Coordinates of C-alpha atoms in Angstrom, one line a residue:
Chain E
M1 CA -86.1 -189.0 -55.3
A2 CA -86.6 -188.0 -52.0
A3 CA -86.5 -184.9 -49.9
E4 CA -83.4 -183.7 -48.2
P5 CA -83.5 -184.5 -44.5
V6 CA -84.7 -181.8 -42.3
R7 CA -83.0 -182.2 -38.5
I8 CA -85.8 -182.1 -35.7
D9 CA -84.1 -181.0 -32.1
D10 CA -87.4 -179.9 -30.5
P11 CA -90.0 -182.4 -29.6
A12 CA -92.4 -179.6 -29.8
D13 CA -91.0 -178.6 -33.2
P14 CA -94.6 -177.8 -35.5
R15 CA -93.1 -179.8 -38.4
I16 CA -93.4 -183.1 -36.5
A17 CA -96.7 -182.5 -35.0
G18 CA -98.3 -185.2 -36.5
F19 CA -95.9 -188.3 -35.1
V20 CA -96.3 -186.7 -31.5
S21 CA -98.0 -189.4 -28.9
I22 CA -98.6 -191.6 -31.6
R23 CA -99.6 -194.5 -29.2
E24 CA -102.4 -192.7 -27.3
R25 CA -103.3 -190.8 -30.6
D26 CA -103.9 -193.8 -32.7
L27 CA -106.9 -195.2 -30.5
T28 CA -108.8 -191.9 -30.9
G29 CA -108.5 -191.7 -34.8
R30 CA -107.6 -189.0 -37.0
E31 CA -109.3 -188.1 -40.1
G32 CA -107.4 -189.4 -43.3
L33 CA -104.5 -190.1 -41.8
F34 CA -102.4 -193.4 -40.7
I35 CA -98.8 -193.6 -38.9
A36 CA -96.6 -196.6 -40.9
E37 CA -94.0 -197.9 -38.9
G38 CA -90.9 -200.0 -40.1
T39 CA -88.6 -200.0 -43.2
V40 CA -91.0 -203.0 -44.7
V41 CA -94.1 -200.9 -44.4
L42 CA -92.6 -197.6 -45.3
R43 CA -91.3 -199.4 -48.7
M44 CA -94.8 -200.4 -49.1
L45 CA -96.1 -197.3 -48.9
G46 CA -93.6 -196.1 -51.5
Q47 CA -94.7 -198.2 -53.8
A48 CA -98.4 -197.6 -53.1
Q49 CA -98.0 -194.0 -53.4
A50 CA -95.9 -194.8 -56.9
R51 CA -99.0 -196.6 -58.4
A52 CA -101.2 -194.1 -57.3
N53 CA -103.7 -196.3 -55.7
G54 CA -104.9 -193.2 -53.5
F55 CA -101.8 -193.6 -50.9
A56 CA -99.6 -190.9 -50.0
A57 CA -97.2 -190.2 -47.3
E58 CA -97.5 -186.7 -45.6
A59 CA -94.0 -186.7 -43.8
I60 CA -91.5 -189.0 -42.8
L61 CA -89.7 -189.2 -39.5
L62 CA -86.5 -191.2 -39.2
L63 CA -84.0 -192.0 -36.3
E64 CA -80.6 -190.8 -37.4
S65 CA -78.9 -193.9 -37.3
R66 CA -81.4 -195.4 -39.5
L67 CA -81.0 -192.8 -43.0
A68 CA -78.2 -194.4 -44.3
G69 CA -79.4 -197.6 -44.2
I70 CA -83.0 -197.1 -46.0
A71 CA -81.9 -194.4 -48.6
E72 CA -83.0 -196.9 -51.6
V73 CA -86.4 -197.1 -49.7
L74 CA -86.7 -193.1 -49.3
A75 CA -85.7 -193.0 -53.0
A76 CA -89.3 -194.0 -53.8
F77 CA -90.8 -191.4 -52.8
P78 CA -91.0 -187.9 -53.9
P79 CA -89.4 -184.9 -53.0
E80 CA -92.5 -183.1 -51.6
V81 CA -92.5 -185.6 -49.0
P82 CA -90.3 -184.6 -46.0
V83 CA -87.9 -186.7 -44.5
Y84 CA -87.2 -185.6 -40.9
I85 CA -84.2 -186.9 -38.9
A86 CA -84.0 -187.4 -34.9
S87 CA -81.8 -188.2 -32.3
Q88 CA -83.1 -191.3 -30.6
A89 CA -83.7 -188.9 -27.3
V90 CA -85.8 -186.5 -29.7
F91 CA -87.3 -189.3 -31.2
D92 CA -88.8 -191.1 -28.6
A93 CA -89.6 -187.8 -27.3
I94 CA -92.0 -187.2 -29.9
A95 CA -93.4 -190.4 -30.4
G96 CA -94.2 -190.7 -26.6
F97 CA -92.3 -194.4 -26.3
N98 CA -89.1 -196.2 -27.1
M99 CA -89.8 -196.8 -30.8
H100 CA -86.6 -198.7 -31.4
R101 CA -87.6 -199.1 -34.8
G102 CA -86.9 -195.6 -35.5
V103 CA -88.7 -195.4 -38.6
L104 CA -92.4 -194.0 -39.0
A105 CA -94.2 -192.2 -41.8
L106 CA -97.5 -190.2 -41.5
G107 CA -99.5 -191.4 -44.3
R108 CA -103.1 -190.1 -46.1
K109 CA -105.8 -192.7 -46.6
P110 CA -107.6 -193.0 -50.1
S111 CA -111.0 -191.1 -50.0
A112 CA -114.2 -192.8 -49.3
Q113 CA -114.8 -192.7 -53.3
V114 CA -111.7 -195.2 -53.9
G115 CA -113.3 -197.9 -51.7
A116 CA -117.1 -197.1 -53.0
S117 CA -116.0 -197.7 -56.6
L118 CA -113.7 -201.3 -55.7
L119 CA -116.5 -203.9 -56.7
G120 CA -116.7 -202.1 -60.0
R121 CA -113.0 -202.4 -60.8
L122 CA -112.2 -206.1 -60.1
P123 CA -111.1 -208.4 -62.7
G124 CA -113.4 -210.7 -64.4
T125 CA -111.9 -213.4 -62.4
S126 CA -111.7 -212.6 -58.8
L127 CA -111.1 -213.6 -55.4
V128 CA -112.3 -211.6 -52.6
L129 CA -112.7 -211.3 -48.5
A130 CA -115.4 -210.0 -46.9
G131 CA -115.2 -209.7 -43.3
C132 CA -118.3 -209.1 -41.1
G133 CA -117.5 -207.8 -37.2
L134 CA -113.8 -207.9 -37.2
S135 CA -112.8 -206.2 -34.5
N136 CA -109.4 -207.6 -33.6
H137 CA -106.6 -205.4 -35.3
D138 CA -104.2 -208.2 -35.3
N139 CA -106.9 -210.6 -37.0
V140 CA -107.4 -207.8 -39.6
G141 CA -103.9 -207.5 -40.3
S142 CA -103.3 -211.2 -40.4
I143 CA -106.4 -211.4 -42.7
F144 CA -104.5 -208.9 -45.0
R145 CA -101.2 -210.5 -44.9
N146 CA -102.7 -214.1 -46.2
A147 CA -104.9 -212.2 -48.5
A148 CA -101.5 -211.0 -50.0
A149 CA -100.2 -214.2 -50.0
F150 CA -102.9 -215.9 -51.8
G151 CA -103.8 -213.4 -54.4
A152 CA -106.6 -212.0 -53.3
D153 CA -108.2 -209.0 -55.3
A154 CA -110.0 -207.5 -52.5
V155 CA -111.2 -207.2 -48.9
F156 CA -114.5 -205.9 -48.4
L157 CA -115.2 -204.7 -44.6
D158 CA -119.0 -204.2 -43.1
E159 CA -118.6 -201.1 -41.4
T160 CA -118.6 -202.8 -37.7
S161 CA -115.4 -204.1 -38.7
C162 CA -112.0 -202.1 -37.2
D163 CA -109.8 -200.1 -39.5
P164 CA -107.0 -201.6 -41.3
L165 CA -105.2 -198.6 -41.1
Y166 CA -105.1 -198.6 -37.6
R167 CA -100.8 -198.8 -36.6
K168 CA -100.4 -202.1 -35.1
A169 CA -103.2 -203.6 -38.1
I170 CA -100.6 -202.1 -40.6
R171 CA -97.7 -203.5 -39.2
V172 CA -99.6 -207.1 -38.4
S173 CA -100.2 -206.8 -42.0
V174 CA -96.7 -206.1 -43.1
G175 CA -98.2 -203.6 -45.0
S176 CA -100.4 -205.5 -47.2
V177 CA -103.5 -203.3 -46.2
L178 CA -101.2 -201.1 -48.2
T179 CA -101.4 -203.0 -51.5
V180 CA -104.6 -205.1 -51.3
P181 CA -107.3 -202.9 -52.5
F182 CA -110.0 -202.5 -49.5
S183 CA -113.3 -200.8 -48.5
R184 CA -115.2 -200.4 -45.3
A185 CA -118.5 -198.8 -45.1
M186 CA -121.4 -200.7 -45.8
A187 CA -123.7 -202.8 -43.6
G188 CA -122.7 -206.5 -43.6
E189 CA -125.5 -208.2 -45.6
A190 CA -125.8 -205.5 -48.3
M191 CA -122.1 -205.7 -48.8
L192 CA -122.7 -209.4 -49.2
R193 CA -125.9 -208.9 -51.8
G194 CA -123.7 -206.3 -53.7
L195 CA -121.2 -208.9 -54.0
A196 CA -123.9 -211.8 -55.0
E197 CA -125.4 -209.4 -57.9
A198 CA -121.9 -208.9 -59.0
G199 CA -121.5 -212.4 -59.9
F200 CA -119.7 -213.5 -56.6
E201 CA -120.4 -217.4 -55.3
I202 CA -120.5 -216.5 -51.6
W203 CA -118.9 -218.5 -48.7
G204 CA -119.5 -218.4 -45.3
L205 CA -116.9 -219.7 -43.0
S206 CA -118.1 -221.0 -40.0
P207 CA -117.5 -223.9 -37.7
R208 CA -120.7 -225.3 -38.6
G209 CA -120.3 -224.8 -42.5
Q210 CA -122.3 -227.2 -44.6
V211 CA -119.1 -228.6 -46.3
S212 CA -115.6 -228.7 -46.2
V213 CA -113.5 -225.8 -47.5
A214 CA -111.8 -229.0 -49.6
A215 CA -115.1 -229.2 -51.0
I216 CA -115.6 -225.4 -52.8
P217 CA -115.6 -225.8 -56.3
P218 CA -113.5 -223.3 -58.4
A219 CA -115.7 -220.1 -59.9
R220 CA -115.2 -217.0 -61.9
R221 CA -115.8 -215.1 -58.8
I222 CA -116.0 -216.1 -55.3
A223 CA -116.2 -214.2 -51.9
L224 CA -114.8 -215.8 -48.7
V225 CA -116.9 -214.2 -45.8
L226 CA -115.4 -214.2 -42.2
G227 CA -117.1 -213.6 -39.0
T228 CA -116.0 -212.1 -36.0
E229 CA -113.7 -214.4 -33.6
G230 CA -116.1 -215.9 -30.8
E231 CA -119.7 -215.4 -32.1
G232 CA -118.9 -216.2 -35.6
L233 CA -121.3 -215.1 -38.7
P234 CA -124.7 -214.0 -37.4
E235 CA -127.4 -216.5 -38.0
H236 CA -129.2 -214.3 -41.0
I237 CA -125.9 -214.5 -42.8
L238 CA -125.2 -218.0 -42.6
A239 CA -128.8 -218.9 -43.4
S240 CA -128.5 -216.8 -46.5
F241 CA -125.8 -218.1 -48.3
R242 CA -123.6 -221.3 -48.6
T243 CA -121.1 -222.5 -45.9
A244 CA -117.8 -224.2 -45.2
R245 CA -115.9 -225.4 -42.6
I246 CA -112.2 -226.2 -41.7
P247 CA -112.0 -230.0 -41.2
Q248 CA -110.7 -230.1 -37.4
R249 CA -111.1 -232.2 -34.0
P250 CA -114.1 -231.4 -32.2
G251 CA -113.5 -228.9 -29.4
L252 CA -114.1 -226.0 -26.9
D253 CA -112.5 -223.5 -28.9
S254 CA -112.3 -223.4 -32.9
L255 CA -109.2 -222.0 -35.1
N256 CA -108.0 -218.4 -35.0
V257 CA -110.0 -216.0 -37.4
A258 CA -107.0 -215.2 -39.3
T259 CA -105.6 -218.7 -39.2
A260 CA -108.9 -220.1 -40.7
S261 CA -108.6 -217.1 -43.4
G262 CA -105.5 -219.1 -44.6
I263 CA -106.6 -222.0 -44.6
A264 CA -109.7 -221.5 -46.5
L265 CA -108.2 -218.9 -49.0
Y266 CA -105.0 -221.2 -49.6
Q267 CA -107.8 -223.9 -50.5
I268 CA -109.6 -221.9 -52.5
A269 CA -106.6 -220.5 -54.4
L270 CA -105.6 -223.6 -55.2
A271 CA -109.0 -224.4 -56.5
M272 CA -109.3 -221.5 -58.7
G273 CA -105.7 -222.5 -59.8
R274 CA -104.1 -219.0 -58.3
V275 CA -101.4 -220.2 -56.8
A276 CA -99.0 -223.4 -57.8
Chain I
M1 CA -114.6 -229.8 -5.1
A2 CA -112.5 -226.4 -4.8
A3 CA -111.4 -225.4 -1.4
E4 CA -113.6 -222.6 0.2
P5 CA -112.8 -219.2 -1.1
V6 CA -110.3 -217.0 1.0
R7 CA -111.1 -212.9 1.4
I8 CA -107.7 -211.2 0.8
D9 CA -107.6 -207.2 1.7
D10 CA -103.5 -206.7 1.6
P11 CA -101.8 -206.8 -1.5
A12 CA -98.8 -207.7 0.2
D13 CA -100.6 -210.9 2.0
P14 CA -97.7 -213.4 1.5
R15 CA -100.5 -216.2 0.5
I16 CA -100.5 -214.6 -2.8
A17 CA -97.2 -213.6 -3.3
G18 CA -96.7 -215.7 -6.2
F19 CA -99.1 -213.3 -7.9
V20 CA -97.8 -210.3 -7.4
S21 CA -96.5 -208.1 -10.2
I22 CA -96.9 -210.8 -12.8
R23 CA -96.3 -208.8 -15.9
E24 CA -92.6 -207.9 -14.7
R25 CA -92.0 -211.1 -13.1
D26 CA -93.1 -213.4 -16.0
L27 CA -90.2 -211.8 -18.3
T28 CA -87.7 -213.3 -15.8
G29 CA -89.3 -216.6 -15.7
R30 CA -89.9 -218.3 -12.2
E31 CA -88.3 -222.0 -11.8
G32 CA -91.3 -224.6 -12.6
L33 CA -94.2 -222.0 -12.4
F34 CA -96.3 -220.2 -14.7
I35 CA -99.4 -218.0 -14.4
A36 CA -102.8 -219.1 -16.1
E37 CA -105.2 -216.4 -17.3
G38 CA -108.6 -216.3 -17.6
T39 CA -111.6 -218.7 -17.6
V40 CA -110.8 -220.6 -20.1
V41 CA -107.5 -221.5 -19.6
L42 CA -108.2 -222.2 -16.1
R43 CA -110.7 -224.9 -17.1
M44 CA -107.9 -226.4 -19.3
L45 CA -105.8 -226.0 -16.4
G46 CA -108.4 -227.9 -14.5
Q47 CA -108.6 -230.4 -17.0
A48 CA -105.0 -231.2 -17.2
Q49 CA -104.9 -231.8 -13.5
A50 CA -107.8 -233.9 -13.5
R51 CA -105.6 -236.3 -16.0
A52 CA -102.5 -236.1 -14.0
N53 CA -100.4 -235.3 -17.3
G54 CA -98.1 -233.2 -14.8
F55 CA -99.7 -229.9 -14.6
A56 CA -100.9 -228.7 -11.2
A57 CA -102.2 -225.7 -10.1
E58 CA -100.8 -223.9 -6.9
A59 CA -103.2 -221.4 -6.2
I60 CA -106.5 -219.2 -7.9
L61 CA -107.1 -215.7 -7.4
L62 CA -110.1 -214.4 -8.3
L63 CA -111.7 -211.1 -8.6
E64 CA -114.6 -211.2 -6.2
S65 CA -117.1 -210.9 -9.0
R66 CA -116.2 -213.5 -11.0
L67 CA -116.4 -216.3 -8.3
A68 CA -120.0 -217.1 -8.9
G69 CA -119.5 -217.5 -13.1
I70 CA -117.0 -219.8 -12.8
A71 CA -117.8 -222.1 -9.7
E72 CA -118.2 -225.3 -12.4
V73 CA -114.8 -224.3 -13.4
L74 CA -113.3 -224.2 -10.1
A75 CA -115.1 -227.6 -8.9
A76 CA -112.6 -229.3 -11.2
F77 CA -110.0 -228.6 -8.8
P78 CA -108.9 -230.6 -5.5
P79 CA -109.5 -228.9 -2.1
E80 CA -105.8 -228.5 -1.5
V81 CA -105.5 -225.6 -4.1
P82 CA -106.2 -222.5 -2.3
V83 CA -108.7 -219.9 -3.7
Y84 CA -108.2 -216.6 -3.1
I85 CA -110.5 -213.9 -4.0
A86 CA -109.8 -209.8 -4.0
S87 CA -111.8 -206.6 -4.8
Q88 CA -110.8 -204.9 -8.0
A89 CA -108.6 -202.4 -6.2
V90 CA -106.4 -205.3 -4.3
F91 CA -106.7 -207.3 -7.7
D92 CA -105.1 -204.7 -9.6
A93 CA -102.6 -203.9 -6.8
I94 CA -101.3 -207.2 -6.4
A95 CA -101.0 -208.1 -10.3
G96 CA -99.6 -204.6 -10.9
F97 CA -101.9 -203.6 -14.1
N98 CA -105.8 -203.1 -14.6
M99 CA -106.5 -207.0 -15.2
H100 CA -110.0 -206.8 -16.3
R101 CA -110.3 -210.9 -17.0
G102 CA -109.9 -211.1 -13.0
V103 CA -109.0 -215.0 -13.2
L104 CA -105.9 -215.6 -12.3
A105 CA -103.9 -219.1 -11.5
L106 CA -100.5 -220.1 -10.7
G107 CA -99.4 -223.4 -12.0
R108 CA -96.8 -226.3 -11.6
K109 CA -94.7 -227.0 -14.7
P110 CA -94.4 -230.7 -15.6
S111 CA -91.0 -232.2 -14.6
A112 CA -88.5 -232.1 -17.0
Q113 CA -88.6 -235.9 -17.0
V114 CA -92.2 -235.5 -18.5
G115 CA -90.6 -234.2 -21.8
A116 CA -87.6 -236.3 -21.5
S117 CA -90.0 -239.4 -21.7
L118 CA -92.5 -237.9 -24.4
L119 CA -91.2 -239.3 -27.9
G120 CA -91.2 -242.7 -26.2
R121 CA -95.0 -242.6 -24.8
L122 CA -96.4 -241.6 -28.8
P123 CA -98.7 -243.9 -30.8
G124 CA -97.9 -245.8 -33.2
T125 CA -99.9 -243.5 -35.6
S126 CA -98.6 -240.1 -34.8
L127 CA -98.4 -236.4 -36.3
V128 CA -95.9 -234.3 -34.3
L129 CA -94.6 -230.3 -34.7
A130 CA -91.4 -229.8 -34.3
G131 CA -90.1 -226.2 -33.7
C132 CA -86.3 -224.5 -34.4
G133 CA -85.7 -221.2 -33.1
L134 CA -89.6 -220.6 -32.6
S135 CA -88.8 -216.9 -30.5
N136 CA -92.2 -215.1 -30.4
H137 CA -94.7 -215.9 -27.8
D138 CA -97.7 -215.3 -29.9
N139 CA -96.6 -217.4 -33.0
V140 CA -95.7 -220.5 -30.3
G141 CA -99.2 -220.0 -28.6
S142 CA -100.8 -219.9 -32.0
I143 CA -98.9 -223.3 -33.3
F144 CA -100.0 -225.1 -30.3
R145 CA -103.9 -224.0 -31.2
N146 CA -103.6 -225.3 -34.5
A147 CA -101.4 -228.3 -33.2
A148 CA -104.6 -228.8 -30.8
A149 CA -107.3 -227.9 -33.5
F150 CA -105.8 -230.8 -36.0
G151 CA -105.5 -233.1 -33.5
A152 CA -101.3 -233.2 -33.3
D153 CA -100.0 -235.8 -30.7
A154 CA -96.8 -233.5 -29.4
V155 CA -94.9 -230.5 -30.2
F156 CA -90.8 -230.8 -29.9
L157 CA -89.1 -227.7 -29.6
D158 CA -85.6 -227.3 -29.8
E159 CA -83.8 -225.3 -27.0
T160 CA -83.5 -222.1 -28.8
S161 CA -87.3 -221.7 -28.5
C162 CA -89.0 -219.5 -26.2
D163 CA -91.2 -221.4 -23.5
P164 CA -94.7 -222.0 -24.7
L165 CA -95.7 -222.0 -20.5
Y166 CA -94.8 -217.9 -20.5
R167 CA -98.2 -215.6 -19.6
K168 CA -98.8 -214.5 -23.2
A169 CA -98.0 -218.0 -25.2
I170 CA -100.5 -219.7 -22.7
R171 CA -103.3 -217.3 -23.4
V172 CA -103.0 -217.0 -27.2
S173 CA -102.9 -220.8 -27.3
V174 CA -106.2 -220.4 -25.7
G175 CA -104.9 -223.1 -23.1
S176 CA -103.5 -225.5 -25.7
V177 CA -100.2 -225.9 -24.3
L178 CA -101.7 -227.4 -21.2
T179 CA -103.5 -230.1 -23.0
V180 CA -101.2 -230.9 -26.2
P181 CA -97.8 -232.8 -24.8
F182 CA -94.3 -230.8 -25.4
S183 CA -91.0 -230.9 -25.1
R184 CA -88.2 -228.3 -24.7
A185 CA -85.1 -229.4 -24.5
M186 CA -82.4 -230.7 -27.2
A187 CA -80.3 -229.0 -29.7
G188 CA -82.9 -229.0 -33.4
E189 CA -80.8 -231.1 -35.4
A190 CA -80.5 -234.0 -32.6
M191 CA -84.1 -233.1 -31.8
L192 CA -84.9 -234.4 -35.6
R193 CA -82.5 -237.2 -35.7
G194 CA -84.4 -238.5 -32.6
L195 CA -87.7 -238.1 -34.6
A196 CA -86.5 -239.9 -37.6
E197 CA -84.8 -243.2 -35.7
A198 CA -88.4 -243.2 -34.0
G199 CA -89.9 -243.8 -37.7
F200 CA -91.3 -240.1 -38.3
E201 CA -91.2 -239.0 -41.9
I202 CA -89.4 -235.5 -41.3
W203 CA -90.8 -232.4 -43.4
G204 CA -89.2 -229.5 -43.1
L205 CA -91.8 -226.3 -44.2
S206 CA -90.3 -223.4 -46.2
P207 CA -90.9 -220.9 -49.0
R208 CA -88.3 -222.7 -50.8
G209 CA -89.7 -226.5 -49.9
Q210 CA -89.5 -229.0 -52.9
V211 CA -92.6 -230.0 -53.0
S212 CA -96.4 -228.2 -52.4
V213 CA -97.7 -229.3 -48.6
A214 CA -100.8 -230.9 -50.8
A215 CA -98.3 -233.4 -52.5
I216 CA -96.9 -234.7 -48.9
P217 CA -97.6 -238.6 -48.7
P218 CA -99.6 -240.0 -46.1
A219 CA -97.5 -242.4 -43.6
R220 CA -97.8 -243.2 -40.3
R221 CA -96.0 -241.2 -38.4
I222 CA -95.3 -237.8 -39.7
A223 CA -92.9 -234.7 -38.2
L224 CA -93.6 -230.9 -39.6
V225 CA -91.1 -228.8 -38.9
L226 CA -91.2 -225.0 -38.6
G227 CA -88.1 -222.3 -38.6
T228 CA -88.1 -219.3 -36.9
E229 CA -89.9 -216.2 -39.0
G230 CA -87.8 -214.2 -41.1
E231 CA -84.7 -216.7 -41.2
G232 CA -86.5 -219.6 -41.5
L233 CA -85.2 -223.3 -41.4
P234 CA -81.5 -223.3 -41.1
E235 CA -79.7 -224.4 -44.5
H236 CA -78.6 -227.5 -42.7
I237 CA -81.8 -228.8 -41.5
L238 CA -83.4 -228.1 -45.2
A239 CA -80.3 -230.0 -46.8
S240 CA -81.0 -233.0 -44.4
F241 CA -84.4 -233.8 -45.0
R242 CA -87.1 -233.5 -47.2
T243 CA -89.3 -229.8 -47.4
A244 CA -92.4 -228.8 -48.3
R245 CA -93.7 -225.1 -49.2
I246 CA -96.9 -223.4 -48.9
P247 CA -98.6 -221.9 -52.9
Q248 CA -98.3 -218.7 -52.7
R249 CA -98.2 -215.5 -54.3
P250 CA -93.9 -214.6 -55.0
G251 CA -93.4 -211.4 -52.8
L252 CA -91.0 -210.0 -50.0
D253 CA -92.6 -211.3 -47.2
S254 CA -94.3 -215.2 -46.8
L255 CA -97.1 -216.5 -44.4
N256 CA -96.7 -216.0 -40.8
V257 CA -95.2 -218.9 -39.2
A258 CA -98.4 -219.5 -37.1
T259 CA -100.6 -219.4 -40.2
A260 CA -98.4 -221.5 -42.0
S261 CA -98.3 -224.3 -39.3
G262 CA -102.1 -223.8 -39.8
I263 CA -102.1 -224.8 -43.4
A264 CA -99.4 -227.5 -43.4
L265 CA -101.1 -229.2 -40.3
Y266 CA -104.6 -228.8 -41.9
Q267 CA -103.0 -230.7 -44.9
I268 CA -101.0 -233.4 -43.6
A269 CA -104.2 -234.4 -41.3
L270 CA -106.7 -234.4 -44.1
A271 CA -104.1 -236.8 -45.7
M272 CA -103.6 -238.8 -42.6
G273 CA -107.2 -239.1 -42.6
R274 CA -107.1 -237.4 -38.3
V275 CA -109.9 -235.1 -39.9
A276 CA -113.0 -234.6 -42.0

């Protein structure tokens, strides 16, 4: 049962300080916190918190007109999570721009320990994604959405990849970053070695891959490795592991990395019998 | 051989009036014209113009520091196309925002006749996309990029779909909207009837599709039909044609329509033997 809503009339009210100028602050990051936008993402944050997977809401801020429509979503949060409501003018003054969605939550990220122990918690039969140098928030968000659609068990990002809990990445993922377990800490090669030692068959996705993604044989554990758009995976990674390509017309520009991840995941999930 | 560059020092110079405040003007549209951004898109505009497929550059505006680096791209344009150069300050004052790419072209769209006669010009063996109510410019741009990657012969958009020659759609398509022939004029159902009468097997893509996309049999002519994100294809279209789905985990949100188009095109292009 959610908390009783508290009305905010002053954009400088210290209780909603965490929501002030979210657009600018998002770019600089904030320790341990993230901003979730929109009803769908709020619903997934509630589900994540209920499953005790490390995520927690610190506070919720709503346009007053949205309150009635999302009562059922709010009901998933414990009463300790404050729910603030504001008029459109106050809401926009807080957020720093016109937020027509009118639904925001300030969330707390899981601790670093949750990410560090992820590999050990994976099931015996696993399909995971690994990203090296994924620096575009849109792409990372889309990749998580694809991971959820095809039932990937986890996403491992190297330390040079961007934060999936950046506001825009969360939105593009339609909240999947809150449900697909992930870690982001290690150097790319160490991360892939760790996966290989844990029994994962490692497949790098590259336009110059050795075989078609349709020819990746099923295995108990498969890790699909994605590189940054443009550059692709670095040579030392392509040389150390098996690689697959998506059959396509020759041309200057290959597929977007998020679309490519969707096609490869689809094909591997089919091969592993995880979707039908 | 391109024209000799002309230096612009006054943002109000009438010769570059077509580039003024492109961000705002793009939203309202401009008859018959479009804005192309970036070196890759400029290169494709040059190729499109050279192939006489209806596209033509009206003028090119460059940051002076970019001139030397793209001489080879400029060489594809005839000398009648003026090339203007400007300092960063003047360039930004013209465009209305900081344009770090520094490469713009004002292009002319093909005439309506080119779109209207598209169906009759398709080869005997064809794979085309048809879009009904695709209103998001990012998605439309991505869909064209996928169409190019998998060698689709054309894209047919209904009259409620958005303009693929909107600046952002062109950019996301990486210029593919200039190379994949398209039309955008008819009501959705009439458009699909026309394709069916021209011998196309019509397959609607839907999370509720009858068969897996992997089960779409090869045919001489196939049209893959995409609906708007969220709503999907309208019932009367789903009921009138065969439908296919992408195998995935059950959940609230299905795949993004652009990613879904990539997966379905990949699978159909493989079945038709168009990629390997």
